[in-house]
């Protein structure tokens, strides 16, 4: 698969950030959602971003992303500026009009509602993906959960995702791990993948799992002919 992208999210340590960088992750995400167990303080994220810049050439650095959900625009822009991030990810219920006001390139989470029929849900996702493309917004496809924001850690309908991938580019997110990443890449054939819970041990980001996940994802991507 050409131009396959990997995103390691929920990074909270320099060791994990370096493992992601050395494993050629395309993006690394820092979670600023206050209700998230992966919450990182701005000072900590800023320190990690600086460490990456001090130790790796620009051509070898991942794109740094701040993850937010239903938080004030001023806060989103201020944190991104303070931490010197490259992008902002909106993982809440923010409308696309909100995304247009963010001062940074945007990734928008679109949630798959598996309680709906596949046909109607595919139509809805297709419309949202078209709108995102019109606004030059990247998409992360995650599972809908009324109780969780900023990543659910749950898989959703990969058959539906595969249908959407025929016409749109997106990151597949939700419940990916070392055991299912190859299946996900081969079955959905998407732009990229996003992982957080799948590279954790006892709730903490694990540098060794990050390295292994990236290796398996990249090997799987070479088997896909688009």
mmCIF file of C-alpha atoms in Angstrom:
data_model
loop_
_atom_site.group_PDB
_atom_site.id
_atom_site.type_symbol
_atom_site.label_atom_id
_atom_site.label_comp_id
_atom_site.label_asym_id
_atom_site.label_seq_id
_atom_site.Cartn_x
_atom_site.Cartn_y
_atom_site.Cartn_z
ATOM 1 C CA UNK A 1 0.000 0.000 0.000
ATOM 2 C CA UNK A 2 1.560 3.274 -1.060
ATOM 3 C CA UNK A 3 1.658 6.174 1.398
ATOM 4 C CA UNK A 4 0.280 4.149 4.273
ATOM 5 C CA UNK A 5 0.060 6.193 7.469
ATOM 6 C CA UNK A 6 0.316 5.167 11.114
ATOM 7 C CA UNK A 7 -0.771 7.241 14.109
ATOM 8 C CA UNK A 8 0.251 6.417 17.666
ATOM 9 C CA UNK A 9 -2.083 8.213 20.042
ATOM 10 C CA UNK A 10 -2.115 8.779 23.782
ATOM 11 C CA UNK A 11 1.649 9.301 24.000
ATOM 12 C CA UNK A 12 2.670 10.346 27.514
ATOM 13 C CA UNK A 13 6.411 9.717 27.686
ATOM 14 C CA UNK A 14 9.566 10.598 25.806
ATOM 15 C CA UNK A 15 10.422 6.907 25.528
ATOM 16 C CA UNK A 16 7.151 6.159 23.748
ATOM 17 C CA UNK A 17 7.545 9.189 21.506
ATOM 18 C CA UNK A 18 11.036 8.080 20.513
ATOM 19 C CA UNK A 19 9.833 4.507 19.876
ATOM 20 C CA UNK A 20 7.096 5.858 17.616
ATOM 21 C CA UNK A 21 9.545 8.124 15.811
ATOM 22 C CA UNK A 22 12.130 5.395 15.309
ATOM 23 C CA UNK A 23 9.390 3.037 14.147
ATOM 24 C CA UNK A 24 8.512 5.567 11.443
ATOM 25 C CA UNK A 25 5.083 6.497 12.789
ATOM 26 C CA UNK A 26 3.515 9.136 10.587
ATOM 27 C CA UNK A 27 1.753 10.895 13.466
ATOM 28 C CA UNK A 28 1.834 10.882 17.252
ATOM 29 C CA UNK A 29 -1.056 12.178 19.319
ATOM 30 C CA UNK A 30 -1.260 13.841 22.722
ATOM 31 C CA UNK A 31 -4.609 13.627 24.472
ATOM 32 C CA UNK A 32 -5.877 16.832 26.083
ATOM 33 C CA UNK A 33 -9.422 15.560 26.708
ATOM 34 C CA UNK A 34 -9.911 16.203 30.420
ATOM 35 C CA UNK A 35 -12.071 13.109 30.955
ATOM 36 C CA UNK A 36 -9.594 10.772 29.237
ATOM 37 C CA UNK A 37 -7.377 8.362 31.137
ATOM 38 C CA UNK A 38 -4.686 9.331 28.623
ATOM 39 C CA UNK A 39 -4.797 13.004 29.556
ATOM 40 C CA UNK A 40 -1.433 14.729 29.335
ATOM 41 C CA UNK A 41 -0.664 18.179 30.680
ATOM 42 C CA UNK A 42 0.445 20.839 28.219
ATOM 43 C CA UNK A 43 3.848 21.241 29.877
ATOM 44 C CA UNK A 44 4.527 17.518 29.542
ATOM 45 C CA UNK A 45 3.482 17.446 25.886
ATOM 46 C CA UNK A 46 5.609 20.495 25.159
ATOM 47 C CA UNK A 47 8.633 18.762 26.702
ATOM 48 C CA UNK A 48 8.092 15.655 24.562
ATOM 49 C CA UNK A 49 7.658 17.685 21.359
ATOM 50 C CA UNK A 50 10.883 19.573 22.129
ATOM 51 C CA UNK A 51 12.718 16.301 22.763
ATOM 52 C CA UNK A 52 11.657 15.006 19.358
ATOM 53 C CA UNK A 53 12.803 18.187 17.663
ATOM 54 C CA UNK A 54 16.120 18.149 19.520
ATOM 55 C CA UNK A 55 16.903 14.536 18.642
ATOM 56 C CA UNK A 56 15.538 13.929 15.142
ATOM 57 C CA UNK A 57 15.875 15.647 11.806
ATOM 58 C CA UNK A 58 12.704 17.234 10.389
ATOM 59 C CA UNK A 59 12.492 14.555 7.683
ATOM 60 C CA UNK A 60 12.387 11.828 10.349
ATOM 61 C CA UNK A 61 9.884 13.395 12.724
ATOM 62 C CA UNK A 62 6.242 12.368 12.984
ATOM 63 C CA UNK A 63 3.514 14.964 12.705
ATOM 64 C CA UNK A 64 2.457 15.951 16.224
ATOM 65 C CA UNK A 65 -1.277 16.097 16.966
ATOM 66 C CA UNK A 66 -3.261 17.457 19.896
ATOM 67 C CA UNK A 67 -6.476 15.544 20.621
ATOM 68 C CA UNK A 68 -9.455 17.524 21.947
ATOM 69 C CA UNK A 69 -13.168 16.876 22.401
ATOM 70 C CA UNK A 70 -15.901 19.481 22.862
ATOM 71 C CA UNK A 71 -13.465 22.029 24.293
ATOM 72 C CA UNK A 72 -13.446 25.792 23.700
ATOM 73 C CA UNK A 73 -11.836 27.030 20.508
ATOM 74 C CA UNK A 74 -9.533 29.394 22.394
ATOM 75 C CA UNK A 75 -8.294 26.520 24.545
ATOM 76 C CA UNK A 76 -7.696 24.259 21.537
ATOM 77 C CA UNK A 77 -5.706 26.880 19.645
ATOM 78 C CA UNK A 78 -3.808 28.027 22.737
ATOM 79 C CA UNK A 79 -2.667 24.534 23.742
ATOM 80 C CA UNK A 80 -1.642 23.693 20.182
ATOM 81 C CA UNK A 81 0.390 26.891 19.979
ATOM 82 C CA UNK A 82 1.979 26.463 23.408
ATOM 83 C CA UNK A 83 3.028 22.864 22.703
ATOM 84 C CA UNK A 84 4.169 23.743 19.164
ATOM 85 C CA UNK A 85 1.988 21.027 17.653
ATOM 86 C CA UNK A 86 1.489 20.466 13.932
ATOM 87 C CA UNK A 87 -2.195 19.520 13.903
ATOM 88 C CA UNK A 88 -5.377 19.371 15.966
ATOM 89 C CA UNK A 89 -7.719 16.387 16.228
ATOM 90 C CA UNK A 90 -11.356 16.983 17.150
ATOM 91 C CA UNK A 91 -12.811 13.843 18.703
ATOM 92 C CA UNK A 92 -16.062 15.212 20.105
ATOM 93 C CA UNK A 93 -19.305 16.412 18.572
ATOM 94 C CA UNK A 94 -17.776 19.517 17.037
ATOM 95 C CA UNK A 95 -19.426 20.615 13.777
ATOM 96 C CA UNK A 96 -17.261 21.171 10.740
ATOM 97 C CA UNK A 97 -17.860 24.905 11.171
ATOM 98 C CA UNK A 98 -15.812 24.624 14.364
ATOM 99 C CA UNK A 99 -13.019 22.864 12.503
ATOM 100 C CA UNK A 100 -12.824 25.771 10.062
ATOM 101 C CA UNK A 101 -12.002 28.119 12.956
ATOM 102 C CA UNK A 102 -9.115 26.054 14.303
ATOM 103 C CA UNK A 103 -5.774 27.688 13.531
ATOM 104 C CA UNK A 104 -4.125 24.387 12.606
ATOM 105 C CA UNK A 105 -4.741 21.611 10.091
ATOM 106 C CA UNK A 106 -7.521 19.420 11.455
ATOM 107 C CA UNK A 107 -8.241 15.716 11.856
ATOM 108 C CA UNK A 108 -11.918 15.069 12.645
ATOM 109 C CA UNK A 109 -13.213 11.913 14.273
ATOM 110 C CA UNK A 110 -16.336 10.513 12.633
ATOM 111 C CA UNK A 111 -18.098 7.908 14.727
ATOM 112 C CA UNK A 112 -19.621 4.734 13.313
ATOM 113 C CA UNK A 113 -23.021 3.924 14.803
ATOM 114 C CA UNK A 114 -23.312 0.152 14.617
ATOM 115 C CA UNK A 115 -26.921 0.278 15.839
ATOM 116 C CA UNK A 116 -27.964 1.662 12.441
ATOM 117 C CA UNK A 117 -28.383 -0.377 9.266
ATOM 118 C CA UNK A 118 -25.193 -0.691 7.249
ATOM 119 C CA UNK A 119 -26.798 0.982 4.217
ATOM 120 C CA UNK A 120 -28.033 4.074 6.043
ATOM 121 C CA UNK A 121 -24.860 4.397 8.100
ATOM 122 C CA UNK A 122 -22.660 4.123 5.013
ATOM 123 C CA UNK A 123 -24.669 6.888 3.363
ATOM 124 C CA UNK A 124 -24.264 9.138 6.404
ATOM 125 C CA UNK A 125 -20.527 8.473 6.666
ATOM 126 C CA UNK A 126 -20.088 9.082 2.957
ATOM 127 C CA UNK A 127 -21.736 12.500 3.261
ATOM 128 C CA UNK A 128 -19.566 13.449 6.230
ATOM 129 C CA UNK A 129 -16.401 12.261 4.480
ATOM 130 C CA UNK A 130 -17.265 14.338 1.418
ATOM 131 C CA UNK A 131 -17.721 17.411 3.593
ATOM 132 C CA UNK A 132 -14.407 16.773 5.312
ATOM 133 C CA UNK A 133 -12.635 16.495 1.963
ATOM 134 C CA UNK A 134 -14.185 19.748 0.793
ATOM 135 C CA UNK A 135 -12.768 21.461 3.897
ATOM 136 C CA UNK A 136 -9.386 19.697 3.622
ATOM 137 C CA UNK A 137 -9.968 17.905 6.920
ATOM 138 C CA UNK A 138 -8.560 14.425 7.543
ATOM 139 C CA UNK A 139 -10.925 11.825 9.009
ATOM 140 C CA UNK A 140 -10.545 9.240 11.743
ATOM 141 C CA UNK A 141 -13.210 6.547 11.710
ATOM 142 C CA UNK A 142 -14.006 5.393 15.245
ATOM 143 C CA UNK A 143 -16.894 3.689 17.006
ATOM 144 C CA UNK A 144 -19.731 5.763 18.411
ATOM 145 C CA UNK A 145 -20.038 5.615 22.193
ATOM 146 C CA UNK A 146 -22.211 8.074 24.105
ATOM 147 C CA UNK A 147 -19.974 7.771 27.170
ATOM 148 C CA UNK A 148 -16.528 8.082 25.604
ATOM 149 C CA UNK A 149 -14.738 10.921 23.818
ATOM 150 C CA UNK A 150 -11.232 10.991 22.399
ATOM 151 C CA UNK A 151 -11.123 7.334 21.364
ATOM 152 C CA UNK A 152 -13.248 4.379 22.423
ATOM 153 C CA UNK A 153 -10.848 1.444 22.197
ATOM 154 C CA UNK A 154 -13.658 -0.568 20.605
ATOM 155 C CA UNK A 155 -13.778 -2.123 17.151
ATOM 156 C CA UNK A 156 -16.631 -1.378 14.771
ATOM 157 C CA UNK A 157 -17.914 -2.630 11.415
ATOM 158 C CA UNK A 158 -14.818 -3.183 9.253
ATOM 159 C CA UNK A 159 -16.966 -4.323 6.321
ATOM 160 C CA UNK A 160 -18.638 -0.929 6.338
ATOM 161 C CA UNK A 161 -15.243 0.744 6.703
ATOM 162 C CA UNK A 162 -13.949 -1.194 3.706
ATOM 163 C CA UNK A 163 -16.858 0.077 1.612
ATOM 164 C CA UNK A 164 -16.138 3.640 2.694
ATOM 165 C CA UNK A 165 -12.435 3.186 1.910
ATOM 166 C CA UNK A 166 -13.284 2.571 -1.751
ATOM 167 C CA UNK A 167 -14.151 6.255 -2.086
ATOM 168 C CA UNK A 168 -12.531 8.090 0.832
ATOM 169 C CA UNK A 169 -9.261 8.331 2.752
ATOM 170 C CA UNK A 170 -9.346 7.954 6.520
ATOM 171 C CA UNK A 171 -7.586 6.557 9.557
ATOM 172 C CA UNK A 172 -9.189 3.403 10.898
ATOM 173 C CA UNK A 173 -9.406 3.600 14.673
ATOM 174 C CA UNK A 174 -11.050 1.645 17.457
ATOM 175 C CA UNK A 175 -9.793 -1.474 19.189
ATOM 176 C CA UNK A 176 -6.688 -2.068 17.075
ATOM 177 C CA UNK A 177 -3.893 -4.079 18.697
ATOM 178 C CA UNK A 178 -0.977 -6.398 17.957
ATOM 179 C CA UNK A 179 -3.304 -9.306 17.280
ATOM 180 C CA UNK A 180 -5.676 -7.688 14.781
ATOM 181 C CA UNK A 181 -3.675 -4.943 13.082
ATOM 182 C CA UNK A 182 -2.726 -7.093 10.087
ATOM 183 C CA UNK A 183 -6.331 -8.167 9.546
ATOM 184 C CA UNK A 184 -7.463 -4.549 9.806
ATOM 185 C CA UNK A 185 -4.979 -3.322 7.212
ATOM 186 C CA UNK A 186 -5.679 -6.167 4.788
ATOM 187 C CA UNK A 187 -9.463 -6.120 5.082
ATOM 188 C CA UNK A 188 -10.192 -2.392 5.125
ATOM 189 C CA UNK A 189 -7.390 -1.112 2.845
ATOM 190 C CA UNK A 190 -7.521 2.374 4.200
ATOM 191 C CA UNK A 191 -5.310 5.489 4.245
ATOM 192 C CA UNK A 192 -3.956 4.676 7.671
ATOM 193 C CA UNK A 193 -4.558 3.369 11.172
ATOM 194 C CA UNK A 194 -4.768 4.989 14.594
ATOM 195 C CA UNK A 195 -4.035 3.183 17.871
ATOM 196 C CA UNK A 196 -3.988 4.043 21.571
ATOM 197 C CA UNK A 197 -5.250 1.289 23.891
ATOM 198 C CA UNK A 198 -3.642 -1.412 21.730
ATOM 199 C CA UNK A 199 -0.112 -0.207 22.537
ATOM 200 C CA UNK A 200 -0.642 0.060 26.292
ATOM 201 C CA UNK A 201 0.334 -2.176 29.189
ATOM 202 C CA UNK A 202 -1.568 -1.685 32.443
ATOM 203 C CA UNK A 203 -3.013 1.544 31.085
ATOM 204 C CA UNK A 204 0.333 3.101 30.131
ATOM 205 C CA UNK A 205 1.807 3.552 26.666
ATOM 206 C CA UNK A 206 4.392 0.830 26.097
ATOM 207 C CA UNK A 207 7.415 1.608 23.896
ATOM 208 C CA UNK A 208 8.020 -2.042 22.999
ATOM 209 C CA UNK A 209 4.392 -2.532 21.943
ATOM 210 C CA UNK A 210 4.565 0.658 19.883
ATOM 211 C CA UNK A 211 7.588 -0.667 17.991
ATOM 212 C CA UNK A 212 5.973 -4.055 17.398
ATOM 213 C CA UNK A 213 2.648 -2.550 16.336
ATOM 214 C CA UNK A 214 4.325 -0.269 13.802
ATOM 215 C CA UNK A 215 6.376 -3.149 12.426
ATOM 216 C CA UNK A 216 3.324 -5.378 11.965
ATOM 217 C CA UNK A 217 1.289 -2.576 10.417
ATOM 218 C CA UNK A 218 3.988 -1.700 7.925
ATOM 219 C CA UNK A 219 4.563 -5.325 6.932
ATOM 220 C CA UNK A 220 0.814 -5.755 6.402
ATOM 221 C CA UNK A 221 0.658 -2.593 4.299
ATOM 222 C CA UNK A 222 3.190 -4.025 1.833
ATOM 223 C CA UNK A 223 0.778 -6.884 1.130
ATOM 224 C CA UNK A 224 -2.018 -4.605 -0.013
ATOM 225 C CA UNK A 225 -2.143 -3.687 -3.680
ATOM 226 C CA UNK A 226 -4.361 -0.662 -4.302
#
